[in-house]
Amino acid sequence: MTGPVLALNDARKSYGSNEALKGVSLDIAPGEIVGLLGPNGAGKSTLFQIASGLFAPDGGEVRLFGMSYSDRASDILKRLGVVFQSRSLDLDMSVRANLKFHGNLFGLSGEALKQRIDDAARLFEVTDLIDKPVRTLSGGNQRRIEIVRALLNDPGLLLMDEPSTGLDPTTRKLLGRHIRAVRDERNVSILWATHLVEEVEHADRIALIVAGRIIRTGTPAEIMAAAGTDNLTDAYIALTGTKPEVALAAE
Ligand code: ADP
């Protein structure tokens, strides 16, 4: 397709009197990696939940692949990959059993499913983990498996909400490398929500979100130019008025 894979137009969402999204517009092009960057409480998860169809916005429009959740939800979900913030693998099953179950939900089975699992596992360099129980995997490896799982239906758009939470810096870097490899090989679009500046350095475009508003979008170079700085951290401070948060490695 040539139009945007995700188009938010003036999307609004409130929790009671708390306006979490105050009219957000954002387009993601095919094959584009967009980093949604902002401090905690900025509205990233709310935007993510609207984009993944978990709830409808109070106002504005959300279209994925040119379709709306109100009448084409199942057609959208067939083409969407989602990685939620909280871990969601069954710890007592093997990696392969987790992946097979998810593939079956998408109507995949037999040799075709095995091929999908092998291809996605190769991209994420987790082939040697496939037959292990999930419980024995590190947090970083579980995250990689969750992304492999999200790729099984060969999505046109991959949504990831703070996928590196709790991971150490080396694993976080590896995640970034793998995500770019996926995009390069499959031309999948990616929305990566994060509060860490370093994670959007290699995005094609950054959307800066503060207090429910996207205050600026642009390539990393454009964001730095707009702030008159030569690095993204200073640009973030200048444009958002907040200090960047540092990663807490809990693994
Ligand atoms: P982020 O993901 O950037 O941390 P969120 O989308 O989680 O931001 O939150 C945006 C705002 O909405 C915050 O003020 C938060 O407290 C509020 N919020 C988020 N989820 C809920 C909820 N389920 N009920 C009430 N308020 C919420």
PDB file of N, CA, C and O in Angstrom, residues 49 88 132 134 139 152 163 201 204 208 224:
ATOM      1  N   GLN A  49      -2.714   2.061  22.980  1.00  0.00           N
ATOM      2  CA  GLN A  49      -3.942   1.272  23.149  1.00  0.00           C
ATOM      3  C   GLN A  49      -4.998   1.647  22.116  1.00  0.00           C
ATOM      4  O   GLN A  49      -5.741   0.793  21.632  1.00  0.00           O
ATOM      5  N   SER A  88       3.963 -11.604  28.458  1.00  0.00           N
ATOM      6  CA  SER A  88       2.730 -12.346  28.201  1.00  0.00           C
ATOM      7  C   SER A  88       2.960 -13.728  27.589  1.00  0.00           C
ATOM      8  O   SER A  88       2.109 -14.235  26.873  1.00  0.00           O
ATOM      9  N   LYS A 132      13.362 -24.567  24.225  1.00  0.00           N
ATOM     10  CA  LYS A 132      13.549 -24.442  25.675  1.00  0.00           C
ATOM     11  C   LYS A 132      12.246 -24.007  26.358  1.00  0.00           C
ATOM     12  O   LYS A 132      11.429 -23.308  25.752  1.00  0.00           O
ATOM     13  N   VAL A 134      10.061 -21.558  28.414  1.00  0.00           N
ATOM     14  CA  VAL A 134      10.160 -20.100  28.516  1.00  0.00           C
ATOM     15  C   VAL A 134      10.755 -19.695  29.862  1.00  0.00           C
ATOM     16  O   VAL A 134      11.550 -18.755  29.955  1.00  0.00           O
ATOM     17  N   GLY A 139      15.027 -12.311  30.819  1.00  0.00           N
ATOM     18  CA  GLY A 139      13.991 -11.345  30.445  1.00  0.00           C
ATOM     19  C   GLY A 139      14.188 -10.831  29.029  1.00  0.00           C
ATOM     20  O   GLY A 139      13.235 -10.654  28.267  1.00  0.00           O
ATOM     21  N   LEU A 152       4.701 -13.398  13.542  1.00  0.00           N
ATOM     22  CA  LEU A 152       4.291 -14.641  12.887  1.00  0.00           C
ATOM     23  C   LEU A 152       3.230 -14.430  11.814  1.00  0.00           C
ATOM     24  O   LEU A 152       3.195 -15.138  10.814  1.00  0.00           O
ATOM     25  N   PRO A 163       9.238  -1.735  24.845  1.00  0.00           N
ATOM     26  CA  PRO A 163       9.648  -3.137  24.814  1.00  0.00           C
ATOM     27  C   PRO A 163      10.917  -3.430  25.607  1.00  0.00           C
ATOM     28  O   PRO A 163      11.173  -4.576  25.952  1.00  0.00           O
ATOM     29  N   GLU A 201      17.280   7.087  18.690  1.00  0.00           N
ATOM     30  CA  GLU A 201      18.362   7.670  17.890  1.00  0.00           C
ATOM     31  C   GLU A 201      18.387   7.126  16.470  1.00  0.00           C
ATOM     32  O   GLU A 201      18.753   7.814  15.534  1.00  0.00           O
ATOM     33  N   ASP A 204      13.583   6.327  12.067  1.00  0.00           N
ATOM     34  CA  ASP A 204      13.526   7.204  10.891  1.00  0.00           C
ATOM     35  C   ASP A 204      12.956   8.553  11.294  1.00  0.00           C
ATOM     36  O   ASP A 204      13.371   9.597  10.809  1.00  0.00           O
ATOM     37  N   LEU A 208       7.668  13.482  19.396  1.00  0.00           N
ATOM     38  CA  LEU A 208       7.846  13.879  20.804  1.00  0.00           C
ATOM     39  C   LEU A 208       6.488  14.160  21.414  1.00  0.00           C
ATOM     40  O   LEU A 208       5.747  15.020  20.928  1.00  0.00           O
ATOM     41  N   MET A 224      17.026  17.765  16.244  1.00  0.00           N
ATOM     42  CA  MET A 224      18.190  18.481  16.788  1.00  0.00           C
ATOM     43  C   MET A 224      18.278  19.893  16.210  1.00  0.00           C
ATOM     44  O   MET A 224      18.564  20.862  16.932  1.00  0.00           O
TER      45      MET A 224
END
